[in-house]
Coordinates of C-alpha atoms in Angstrom, one line a residue:
Chain X
M1493 CA 2.8 -13.6 -5.3
I1494 CA 0.9 -11.6 -8.0
E1495 CA -2.7 -12.0 -8.4
V1496 CA -4.5 -10.0 -11.2
E1497 CA -8.4 -10.0 -11.6
G1498 CA -10.1 -8.2 -14.2
L1499 CA -7.3 -5.6 -14.6
T1500 CA -8.2 -2.8 -17.1
R1501 CA -6.7 0.4 -18.2
R1502 CA -8.4 3.0 -20.7
F1503 CA -6.9 5.9 -22.2
G1504 CA -9.8 7.8 -23.3
D1505 CA -11.6 5.4 -25.8
L1506 CA -8.6 3.0 -26.2
V1507 CA -8.7 0.1 -24.0
A1508 CA -5.0 -0.7 -23.6
V1509 CA -5.4 -3.5 -21.0
D1510 CA -8.7 -5.3 -21.2
A1511 CA -9.8 -7.2 -18.0
V1512 CA -6.9 -9.4 -17.7
D1513 CA -6.6 -12.3 -15.1
F1514 CA -3.5 -14.1 -14.1
S1515 CA -1.4 -15.2 -11.2
V1516 CA 2.2 -15.7 -10.7
R1517 CA 3.5 -18.2 -8.1
P1518 CA 6.3 -17.5 -5.8
G1519 CA 9.7 -18.1 -7.2
E1520 CA 8.4 -18.3 -10.7
V1521 CA 9.7 -16.6 -13.7
F1522 CA 6.6 -15.4 -15.5
G1523 CA 6.9 -14.0 -18.9
L1524 CA 4.5 -11.6 -20.8
L1525 CA 4.8 -11.7 -24.4
G1526 CA 3.1 -9.7 -27.1
P1527 CA 3.4 -7.5 -30.1
N1528 CA 4.1 -3.6 -29.8
G1529 CA 1.0 -2.0 -28.3
A1530 CA -0.3 -5.4 -26.8
G1531 CA -0.5 -3.7 -23.4
K1532 CA 2.6 -5.5 -21.6
T1533 CA 4.1 -2.1 -20.4
T1534 CA 0.9 -0.7 -19.2
T1535 CA 0.2 -4.0 -17.2
V1536 CA 3.7 -3.6 -15.6
R1537 CA 3.1 0.0 -15.1
M1538 CA -0.2 -0.7 -13.1
L1539 CA 1.3 -3.6 -11.1
T1540 CA 4.3 -1.4 -10.2
G1541 CA 2.1 1.6 -9.1
Y1542 CA 3.0 4.1 -11.7
L1543 CA -0.5 4.0 -13.6
R1544 CA -3.7 3.5 -11.8
P1545 CA -6.1 0.8 -13.1
S1546 CA -9.4 1.9 -14.6
G1547 CA -10.8 -1.4 -13.5
G1548 CA -10.2 -4.6 -11.8
R1549 CA -7.6 -5.2 -9.1
A1550 CA -4.1 -6.6 -8.5
R1551 CA -2.2 -7.7 -5.5
L1552 CA 1.4 -8.3 -4.9
G1553 CA 2.3 -10.5 -1.9
G1554 CA -1.5 -9.9 -0.9
H1555 CA -1.3 -6.2 -0.9
D1556 CA -3.6 -4.4 -3.1
V1557 CA -1.5 -2.2 -5.7
V1558 CA -4.1 0.8 -5.2
R1559 CA -5.2 0.6 -1.7
Q1560 CA -1.9 -0.7 -0.4
S1561 CA 0.3 0.9 -2.7
V1562 CA 3.3 1.5 -0.4
A1563 CA 3.2 -1.9 1.0
S1564 CA 3.0 -3.6 -2.5
R1565 CA 5.8 -1.3 -3.9
R1566 CA 8.0 -2.3 -0.8
L1567 CA 8.0 -5.9 -2.3
S1568 CA 9.1 -4.9 -5.8
G1569 CA 12.0 -3.9 -7.7
V1570 CA 11.5 -2.4 -11.2
V1571 CA 13.6 -2.3 -14.4
P1572 CA 11.5 -0.2 -16.6
E1573 CA 11.5 -0.3 -20.5
E1574 CA 13.4 2.8 -20.9
A1575 CA 16.9 3.4 -19.3
N1576 CA 16.1 5.8 -16.4
V1577 CA 19.1 6.0 -14.1
Y1578 CA 19.9 9.6 -13.0
P1579 CA 22.4 11.1 -15.6
D1580 CA 23.7 13.6 -13.2
L1581 CA 24.2 11.2 -10.2
T1582 CA 27.2 8.7 -10.0
V1583 CA 26.6 5.1 -10.1
W1584 CA 27.0 4.8 -6.2
R1585 CA 24.6 7.8 -5.6
N1586 CA 22.0 6.2 -7.9
L1587 CA 22.2 3.0 -6.0
M1588 CA 22.0 4.5 -2.5
L1589 CA 19.1 6.6 -3.7
M1590 CA 17.1 3.6 -4.4
A1591 CA 18.1 2.1 -1.1
D1592 CA 17.2 5.3 0.7
L1593 CA 13.6 5.4 -1.0
H1594 CA 13.1 1.7 0.1
G1595 CA 14.2 2.3 3.7
V1596 CA 17.2 0.0 3.5
P1597 CA 19.2 0.7 6.7
G1598 CA 22.6 2.5 6.4
P1599 CA 25.1 -0.5 6.9
V1600 CA 22.9 -2.8 5.1
R1601 CA 22.6 -0.7 2.1
R1602 CA 26.5 0.0 1.8
R1603 CA 27.1 -3.7 2.0
R1604 CA 24.5 -4.8 -0.4
G1605 CA 25.3 -1.8 -2.8
A1606 CA 29.1 -3.1 -3.0
E1607 CA 27.9 -6.6 -3.3
L1608 CA 25.6 -5.8 -6.3
L1609 CA 28.3 -3.6 -8.1
E1610 CA 30.8 -6.5 -7.6
L1611 CA 28.2 -9.1 -9.0
F1612 CA 27.2 -6.8 -12.0
E1613 CA 30.9 -6.0 -12.7
L1614 CA 30.4 -2.2 -12.1
S1615 CA 32.6 -1.7 -8.9
G1616 CA 35.2 0.1 -11.1
R1617 CA 32.7 2.5 -12.4
K1618 CA 31.4 3.6 -9.0
R1619 CA 32.2 7.2 -9.3
Q1620 CA 31.1 7.5 -13.1
K1621 CA 28.0 9.4 -13.7
G1622 CA 24.9 7.8 -15.1
R1623 CA 25.3 9.7 -18.4
E1624 CA 28.6 8.4 -19.0
L1625 CA 27.6 4.7 -19.0
S1626 CA 26.9 2.7 -22.1
K1627 CA 23.6 1.3 -22.7
G1628 CA 24.6 -2.1 -21.4
L1629 CA 26.2 -0.6 -18.3
R1630 CA 23.0 1.4 -17.7
Q1631 CA 20.9 -1.7 -17.9
R1632 CA 23.2 -3.3 -15.4
L1633 CA 22.9 -0.5 -13.1
M1634 CA 19.2 -0.4 -13.4
L1635 CA 19.2 -4.1 -12.3
C1636 CA 21.3 -3.3 -9.3
M1637 CA 19.0 -0.4 -8.3
A1638 CA 16.1 -2.7 -8.7
L1639 CA 17.8 -5.3 -6.4
V1640 CA 19.1 -3.2 -3.6
S1641 CA 16.1 -3.3 -1.6
D1642 CA 16.3 -7.2 -1.9
P1643 CA 12.8 -7.2 -3.5
R1644 CA 10.5 -10.5 -3.5
I1645 CA 9.3 -9.5 -7.0
L1646 CA 11.4 -8.3 -9.8
F1647 CA 9.6 -6.5 -12.7
L1648 CA 11.7 -6.6 -15.8
D1649 CA 10.3 -4.7 -18.8
E1650 CA 12.3 -5.6 -21.9
P1651 CA 15.4 -6.1 -20.2
T1652 CA 17.8 -6.8 -23.0
G1653 CA 16.1 -4.6 -25.7
G1654 CA 18.6 -3.0 -27.7
L1655 CA 21.7 -4.6 -25.9
D1656 CA 24.6 -6.3 -27.7
V1657 CA 24.7 -10.1 -27.7
A1658 CA 27.3 -10.3 -24.7
S1659 CA 25.4 -7.9 -22.5
A1660 CA 22.0 -9.6 -23.3
R1661 CA 23.4 -12.9 -22.3
L1662 CA 25.0 -11.6 -19.1
I1663 CA 21.7 -10.0 -18.1
R1664 CA 20.0 -13.3 -18.7
E1665 CA 22.3 -15.3 -16.8
L1666 CA 22.1 -13.0 -13.9
V1667 CA 18.5 -13.1 -13.9
E1668 CA 18.4 -16.8 -14.1
S1669 CA 20.8 -17.1 -11.1
L1670 CA 18.9 -14.6 -9.1
N1671 CA 15.7 -16.4 -9.5
R1672 CA 17.5 -19.8 -8.9
E1673 CA 19.6 -18.8 -5.8
R1674 CA 17.5 -16.1 -4.2
R1675 CA 14.0 -17.5 -5.1
I1676 CA 13.2 -13.9 -6.4
T1677 CA 9.8 -14.0 -8.4
V1678 CA 10.4 -12.5 -11.8
F1679 CA 7.8 -10.8 -14.1
L1680 CA 9.3 -10.3 -17.4
T1681 CA 7.9 -8.6 -20.6
T1682 CA 9.9 -9.2 -23.8
H1683 CA 9.9 -9.3 -27.4
N1684 CA 12.6 -11.9 -27.5
L1685 CA 10.8 -15.3 -27.7
V1686 CA 14.0 -17.2 -27.4
E1687 CA 14.8 -15.3 -24.3
A1688 CA 11.2 -16.1 -22.8
D1689 CA 11.7 -19.9 -23.7
L1690 CA 15.1 -19.8 -21.9
L1691 CA 14.1 -18.1 -18.7
C1692 CA 10.3 -18.5 -18.1
H1693 CA 8.6 -21.2 -16.1
R1694 CA 5.3 -19.9 -17.6
V1695 CA 4.5 -17.4 -20.2
A1696 CA 1.3 -15.5 -21.1
I1697 CA 0.7 -14.2 -24.6
M1698 CA -1.1 -10.9 -24.8
N1699 CA -2.6 -9.3 -27.8
R1700 CA -4.9 -6.2 -28.1
G1701 CA -5.0 -5.8 -24.6
R1702 CA -6.0 -9.3 -23.5
I1703 CA -4.4 -12.4 -22.4
A1704 CA -4.7 -15.1 -25.1
V1705 CA -3.0 -18.2 -23.5
I1706 CA -1.0 -18.8 -20.4
D1707 CA 1.1 -22.0 -20.1
T1708 CA 4.6 -23.4 -19.9
P1709 CA 6.6 -22.9 -22.9
R1710 CA 6.5 -26.6 -23.5
A1711 CA 2.9 -26.9 -23.4
L1712 CA 2.3 -23.9 -25.6
R1713 CA 4.7 -25.7 -28.2
G1714 CA 2.6 -28.5 -27.8
M1715 CA -0.6 -26.5 -28.9
V1716 CA 1.0 -26.2 -32.4
Q1717 CA 2.2 -29.6 -33.1
A1718 CA 1.3 -29.2 -36.8
R1719 CA 4.1 -26.5 -36.9
R1720 CA 6.8 -29.2 -36.5
S1721 CA 9.0 -28.7 -39.4
V1722 CA 12.1 -30.2 -41.3
V1723 CA 14.8 -27.9 -42.4
V1724 CA 16.6 -29.1 -45.3
A1725 CA 19.6 -27.5 -47.3
F1726 CA 21.3 -28.6 -50.5
E1727 CA 24.8 -27.8 -52.2
D1728 CA 23.9 -25.8 -55.4
P1729 CA 20.2 -26.2 -55.4
P1730 CA 18.6 -26.1 -58.9
A1731 CA 15.8 -23.7 -59.8
D1732 CA 13.2 -26.5 -59.8
L1733 CA 14.1 -28.0 -56.6
L1734 CA 10.5 -28.1 -55.2
E1735 CA 9.4 -30.1 -58.3
L1736 CA 12.3 -32.5 -58.0
L1737 CA 11.5 -33.3 -54.4
C1738 CA 7.8 -33.8 -55.3
L1739 CA 6.4 -31.5 -52.7
G1740 CA 2.7 -31.5 -53.2
P1741 CA 0.7 -28.1 -53.3
D1742 CA -0.7 -28.9 -49.8
V1743 CA 2.7 -28.8 -48.1
E1744 CA 3.7 -25.5 -46.6
V1745 CA 7.2 -24.6 -47.6
E1746 CA 9.1 -21.4 -46.3
A1747 CA 12.4 -20.3 -47.7
V1748 CA 14.8 -19.8 -44.7
P1749 CA 18.4 -18.6 -44.7
S1750 CA 19.6 -22.0 -44.3
G1751 CA 17.4 -23.5 -47.1
L1752 CA 13.7 -24.7 -47.0
R1753 CA 11.5 -25.2 -43.9
I1754 CA 8.8 -27.8 -44.6
Y1755 CA 6.1 -27.8 -41.9
T1756 CA 4.6 -31.2 -41.3
A1757 CA 2.8 -33.1 -38.4
D1758 CA 5.1 -36.1 -39.0
P1759 CA 8.9 -34.5 -39.6
G1760 CA 10.6 -37.9 -39.1
R1761 CA 8.7 -39.4 -42.1
V1762 CA 9.0 -36.3 -44.3
A1763 CA 12.8 -36.2 -43.5
Q1764 CA 13.5 -39.8 -44.7
E1765 CA 11.2 -39.0 -47.8
L1766 CA 13.3 -36.0 -48.6
A1767 CA 16.5 -37.8 -48.2
A1768 CA 15.3 -40.7 -50.6
R1769 CA 14.0 -38.1 -53.3
A1770 CA 17.1 -36.0 -53.1
H1771 CA 19.2 -39.2 -53.7
A1772 CA 17.0 -40.2 -56.6
A1773 CA 17.2 -36.7 -58.1
G1774 CA 21.0 -36.6 -57.8
L1775 CA 21.0 -33.6 -55.3
R1776 CA 23.8 -33.3 -52.7
L1777 CA 22.2 -32.9 -49.1
D1778 CA 24.2 -30.2 -47.0
E1779 CA 21.9 -30.4 -44.0
I1780 CA 18.7 -31.9 -42.9
N1781 CA 17.1 -31.4 -39.4
T1782 CA 13.8 -31.9 -37.8
L1783 CA 12.5 -29.0 -35.6
A1784 CA 10.0 -28.8 -32.8
P1785 CA 7.7 -25.9 -32.9
S1786 CA 9.3 -22.8 -31.3
L1787 CA 7.6 -20.3 -29.1
E1788 CA 7.8 -18.0 -32.1
D1789 CA 5.4 -20.4 -33.9
V1790 CA 3.1 -20.5 -31.0
F1791 CA 3.2 -16.5 -30.7
L1792 CA 2.5 -16.1 -34.4
H1793 CA -0.4 -18.8 -34.3
V1794 CA -2.0 -17.1 -31.2
T1795 CA -1.6 -13.5 -32.5
A1796 CA -3.1 -14.6 -36.0
T1797 CA -5.9 -16.6 -34.5
L1798 CA -6.9 -13.5 -32.4
G1799 CA -6.9 -11.6 -35.6
G1800 CA -5.1 -8.3 -36.3
G1801 CA -1.7 -9.6 -36.0
P1802 CA 1.4 -7.9 -34.4
D1803 CA 0.8 -4.2 -33.9
G1804 CA -2.9 -4.6 -34.4
R1805 CA -5.0 -2.2 -32.3
R1806 CA -8.7 -1.9 -31.7
Chain W
M1452 CA 13.5 -8.0 3.7
A1453 CA 16.0 -5.7 5.3
A1454 CA 13.8 -2.6 5.0
A1455 CA 12.3 -3.0 8.5
D1456 CA 11.4 0.7 9.2
G1457 CA 7.8 1.6 10.0
P1458 CA 5.9 3.4 7.5
L1459 CA 6.3 6.9 9.1
R1460 CA 9.9 6.5 9.2
L1461 CA 10.2 5.1 5.6
Q1462 CA 8.4 8.4 4.4
L1463 CA 10.5 10.6 6.5
N1464 CA 13.5 8.9 4.9
A1465 CA 12.1 9.2 1.6
I1466 CA 11.5 13.0 2.2
L1467 CA 15.2 13.5 2.9
A1468 CA 16.4 11.3 0.1
V1469 CA 14.4 13.1 -2.6
A1470 CA 15.5 16.5 -1.2
K1471 CA 19.1 15.4 -1.2
K1472 CA 18.8 14.1 -4.6
D1473 CA 17.2 17.5 -5.7
A1474 CA 20.1 19.3 -4.0
L1475 CA 22.8 17.2 -5.7
I1476 CA 21.1 17.5 -9.3
Y1477 CA 19.1 20.7 -9.5
Y1478 CA 20.9 23.5 -7.2
L1479 CA 23.3 24.2 -9.7
K1480 CA 21.2 23.9 -13.0
A1481 CA 21.2 26.9 -15.3
P1482 CA 17.5 27.6 -15.2
V1483 CA 17.4 27.4 -11.4
L1484 CA 20.3 30.0 -11.1
I1485 CA 19.0 32.2 -13.8
F1486 CA 15.3 32.3 -12.7
G1487 CA 16.2 32.0 -9.0
V1488 CA 19.3 34.1 -8.2
V1489 CA 20.1 36.4 -11.3
F1490 CA 16.6 37.4 -12.3
P1491 CA 15.7 38.8 -8.6
V1492 CA 18.9 40.4 -8.3
C1493 CA 18.7 42.3 -11.8
F1494 CA 15.1 42.9 -11.0
F1495 CA 15.6 44.5 -7.6
L1496 CA 18.6 46.6 -8.7
S1497 CA 16.9 47.9 -11.7
F1498 CA 14.1 49.3 -9.4
A1499 CA 16.1 50.3 -6.5
L1500 CA 19.3 51.9 -7.8
G1501 CA 19.3 55.6 -7.9
R1502 CA 16.2 55.9 -5.7
P1503 CA 16.0 57.3 -2.4
I1504 CA 14.8 54.1 -0.7
P1505 CA 15.6 54.0 3.1
P1506 CA 17.6 51.0 3.9
D1507 CA 15.1 49.5 6.4
H1508 CA 12.5 49.4 3.6
M1509 CA 15.0 48.3 0.9
V1510 CA 16.8 45.4 2.9
P1511 CA 13.5 43.4 3.9
G1512 CA 12.4 44.1 0.3
M1513 CA 15.3 42.6 -1.3
L1514 CA 15.5 39.8 1.2
S1515 CA 11.8 38.8 0.7
M1516 CA 12.2 38.9 -3.1
A1517 CA 15.3 36.9 -3.2
L1518 CA 13.5 34.3 -0.9
F1519 CA 10.6 34.1 -3.1
F1520 CA 12.5 33.7 -6.3
T1521 CA 15.0 31.2 -4.9
A1522 CA 12.7 29.0 -2.9
S1523 CA 10.2 28.8 -5.8
A1524 CA 12.7 28.1 -8.3
I1525 CA 13.4 24.3 -7.6
G1526 CA 9.9 23.0 -7.7
P1527 CA 8.8 23.9 -11.2
L1528 CA 11.9 22.4 -12.7
V1529 CA 12.3 19.0 -11.0
T1530 CA 9.0 17.1 -12.0
P1531 CA 9.1 18.0 -15.8
W1532 CA 12.7 17.5 -15.9
E1533 CA 12.4 14.0 -14.3
R1534 CA 9.3 13.0 -16.5
S1535 CA 11.6 14.1 -19.6
A1536 CA 14.4 11.9 -18.4
R1537 CA 11.9 9.1 -17.2
T1538 CA 13.4 9.1 -13.7
Y1539 CA 9.9 10.2 -12.4
E1540 CA 8.5 6.6 -13.3
R1541 CA 11.5 5.2 -11.3
L1542 CA 10.7 7.6 -8.3
V1543 CA 7.0 6.8 -8.2
T1544 CA 7.4 3.1 -8.3
T1545 CA 9.4 3.0 -5.0
P1546 CA 7.7 3.0 -1.7
A1547 CA 8.0 6.7 -1.4
S1548 CA 4.4 8.0 -1.3
L1549 CA 3.6 10.9 -3.5
E1550 CA 3.3 13.1 -0.6
A1551 CA 6.8 12.2 0.5
I1552 CA 8.2 12.9 -3.2
L1553 CA 6.5 16.4 -3.1
A1554 CA 7.6 17.2 0.5
G1555 CA 11.2 16.3 -0.5
D1556 CA 10.8 18.7 -3.3
V1557 CA 9.5 21.4 -1.1
L1558 CA 12.3 20.9 1.4
A1559 CA 14.7 21.2 -1.4
G1560 CA 13.5 24.4 -2.5
T1561 CA 13.0 25.8 1.2
V1562 CA 16.6 25.1 1.9
F1563 CA 17.8 26.5 -1.3
G1564 CA 15.8 29.7 -0.7
L1565 CA 17.1 30.0 2.9
A1566 CA 20.7 29.4 1.8
F1567 CA 20.5 32.1 -1.0
S1568 CA 18.7 34.6 1.2
L1569 CA 21.6 34.7 3.7
L1570 CA 23.4 36.6 1.1
P1571 CA 21.2 39.8 0.7
L1572 CA 20.6 39.7 4.4
A1573 CA 24.2 39.7 5.2
L1574 CA 24.9 42.4 2.4
G1575 CA 22.0 44.4 3.8
L1576 CA 23.3 44.4 7.3
C1577 CA 26.8 45.1 6.5
A1578 CA 26.5 47.6 3.7
T1579 CA 23.5 49.8 5.1
D1580 CA 22.6 50.8 8.6
A1581 CA 19.5 48.7 8.6
S1582 CA 19.3 46.3 11.8
V1583 CA 17.0 43.5 13.0
T1584 CA 15.1 44.4 15.9
A1585 CA 12.8 41.3 16.4
V1586 CA 14.9 38.1 15.4
P1587 CA 12.1 35.7 16.1
L1588 CA 9.9 37.4 13.5
L1589 CA 12.8 37.4 11.1
V1590 CA 13.3 33.7 11.5
A1591 CA 9.6 32.9 11.3
G1592 CA 9.0 35.2 8.4
V1593 CA 11.8 33.7 6.4
G1594 CA 11.3 30.1 7.5
L1595 CA 7.6 30.1 6.8
G1596 CA 8.0 32.3 3.6
A1597 CA 10.6 29.7 2.3
L1598 CA 8.2 26.8 2.8
A1599 CA 5.3 28.6 1.3
F1600 CA 7.2 29.7 -1.8
A1601 CA 8.7 26.3 -2.3
A1602 CA 5.3 24.8 -2.0
L1603 CA 4.2 27.2 -4.6
G1604 CA 7.1 26.0 -6.9
V1605 CA 5.9 22.4 -6.4
L1606 CA 2.4 23.3 -7.3
L1607 CA 3.5 25.0 -10.7
A1608 CA 5.1 21.7 -11.6
A1609 CA 1.8 20.0 -11.6
P1610 CA 0.9 20.2 -15.3
A1611 CA 1.7 16.9 -17.0
T1612 CA 4.3 18.0 -19.2
T1613 CA 8.0 16.9 -20.0
S1614 CA 9.1 20.4 -20.9
P1615 CA 10.8 22.3 -18.0
S1616 CA 10.7 25.5 -20.2
Q1617 CA 6.9 25.3 -20.4
V1618 CA 6.8 25.3 -16.7
M1619 CA 9.2 28.0 -16.2
M1620 CA 7.1 30.1 -18.4
L1621 CA 4.0 29.3 -16.3
S1622 CA 6.1 29.9 -13.2
A1623 CA 7.3 33.4 -14.3
L1624 CA 3.6 34.2 -15.3
V1625 CA 2.5 33.5 -11.9
R1626 CA 5.4 34.9 -9.9
L1627 CA 6.0 38.2 -11.5
P1628 CA 2.6 39.8 -10.7
L1629 CA 2.9 38.7 -7.2
I1630 CA 5.9 40.9 -6.9
F1631 CA 3.9 44.0 -7.7
I1632 CA 1.1 43.4 -5.3
S1633 CA 3.0 42.3 -2.4
G1634 CA 4.6 45.5 -1.0
I1635 CA 8.0 44.7 -2.2
F1636 CA 8.8 47.9 -4.0
V1637 CA 5.8 50.0 -2.7
P1638 CA 4.4 49.4 0.9
I1639 CA 1.0 47.9 0.9
G1640 CA -0.3 50.9 2.9
E1641 CA 0.8 53.4 0.2
M1642 CA -0.6 51.5 -2.8
P1643 CA -3.8 52.4 -4.7
A1644 CA -7.1 50.8 -3.4
W1645 CA -6.9 47.9 -5.9
G1646 CA -3.4 47.1 -4.7
R1647 CA -4.6 47.1 -1.2
W1648 CA -7.3 44.7 -2.2
A1649 CA -5.0 42.4 -4.1
A1650 CA -2.2 42.3 -1.5
P1651 CA -3.8 39.6 0.7
L1652 CA -3.9 37.2 -2.2
S1653 CA -0.2 36.9 -2.2
P1654 CA 1.9 34.9 0.1
L1655 CA 4.8 37.2 -0.5
S1656 CA 2.9 40.1 1.1
Y1657 CA 2.7 38.3 4.5
C1658 CA 6.3 37.3 4.4
A1659 CA 7.5 40.9 3.3
D1660 CA 5.3 42.3 6.2
L1661 CA 6.9 40.0 8.7
V1662 CA 10.4 40.7 7.7
R1663 CA 9.6 44.3 7.5
A1664 CA 8.4 44.1 11.1
A1665 CA 11.5 42.2 12.0
F1666 CA 13.4 45.3 10.7
G1667 CA 11.5 47.7 13.0
E1668 CA 9.1 49.2 10.4
P1669 CA 5.4 49.0 11.3
P1670 CA 3.5 46.0 9.9
Y1671 CA 0.5 46.3 7.6
F1672 CA -1.0 43.1 8.8
P1673 CA -0.9 41.9 12.6
P1674 CA 2.1 39.6 12.9
W1675 CA 0.0 36.6 13.9
L1676 CA -2.1 37.1 10.7
D1677 CA 1.1 37.1 8.6
L1678 CA 2.3 33.7 10.3
A1679 CA -1.4 32.1 10.0
A1680 CA -1.4 33.2 6.4
L1681 CA 1.8 31.6 5.5
V1682 CA 1.0 28.5 7.1
A1683 CA -2.3 28.5 5.2
F1684 CA -0.7 29.1 2.0
T1685 CA 1.8 26.4 2.6
A1686 CA -0.9 24.0 3.4
G1687 CA -3.2 25.1 0.5
F1688 CA -0.4 25.0 -2.0
F1689 CA 0.8 21.5 -0.9
A1690 CA -2.8 20.1 -0.8
L1691 CA -3.4 21.4 -4.4
A1692 CA -0.1 20.1 -5.6
R1693 CA -0.9 16.8 -4.1
L1694 CA -4.2 16.7 -5.9
L1695 CA -2.9 17.8 -9.3
H1696 CA 0.2 15.8 -9.3
G1697 CA -1.9 12.6 -8.4
R1698 CA -4.3 13.6 -11.3
S1699 CA -1.7 14.0 -13.9
R1700 CA -0.5 10.3 -13.1
R1701 CA -3.9 8.8 -13.9

């Protein structure tokens, strides 16, 4: 559904997107992750026709985004990073404007508009102006505006950024159901790795304008098996806790809000040993859990391996 | 997809949608009303009041100037305003082509100019003894003039800025000198030599000339030249606007 070959974008001397290649299958939820300035939004802007690539090419549904830009834009709905509903138009006018610009016929657009407002719980706010909506409601309206043309590809650039927990969860559930029920291909950029893990069939991690890895979240977690860990918490931990537990200098230990996180390739064995040592030292265990590596671990590993770390620029 | 219309129909729909959006949002914005309506009225009155200007010269001048300011008032505002509100990004990621978006802005400016020019026309016809002797020339002059001025307005919005005030300043810088070389206050034939040389460079000269001919005054240029020049200015402004707006996105 989306094919990208050598896609490049330069701003003067800065290479924001550096010859990236990837493809997204029909019906897939594809996540593009990366630190600030990694080139995610620039990539979306090239795919959606807002920015012209400096090199390479991209096709949406077989249509080149530069040479067949109108055809490629007809396939897609876009929710950009920054809320951009028309503040002086009502919710309904915003929606109908998008339908008009996509050439959705009159009776269809009114029916679909009403259905979308119902689905996104905005029916009661039809006559409210864009400027009168909260951030969460504006985000929902932006999703309605992206969906009113019944797109085959939905571009979501940080769709839950800055939203409260309930609104973010609602947006995620809606995106998931749209993908499941309507088979819409979703291209998602996000900083929220839990969100990517929950929603995405595959993710690409981008850093400094390049794609470092692409795979399923599960396979990516498999890349960092050494990052499996044990989280342990004690009631009234003493100051010399680490010495009492006999953790050697080669063991990586991190203080987390719930206690200690101990990284190991064999969390089951370490958990048993920790329990035994705590018992021997007279410590009262509050909690002990083994944890698989998270997408966050993968992300940190990949960005550190490539050098520069988050926010690093060439 | 339900959007089954052909590409041409799609773009025509987009032109109308953009024009409707502009009308709903921008027609009543303060900068449009000040620079497009209040400004030319005050400008004209400050020149014309107390002077013995014959009505058949004053009414066409007032009409042409009102049309010039109103039709070119929308274009400079829309794009910078939308860039600043980020709605421009939304617009250009729809299937509407850049040409359709700009044509929609031109259409909105044209309709605004035509609507507001009816007021000085009606006032002039009711309050003075001026009369229209060639309606087709008036319709052609006002219609083509509105198109050319609206296209000029869209061209002035091409600089890649998010500040409407910057573009309004540029717009005033371009539009004001054109008033003085276009035969609004002094007929082109009565201007000094430099004025007669400069007058053909302004689209307003041809519009005012046609309108004046419609009110029975002898035209300075042949009417066919006025019409051709207005068409050429419209096409030229639009082509240049397309080029510059396209570049500002790259």
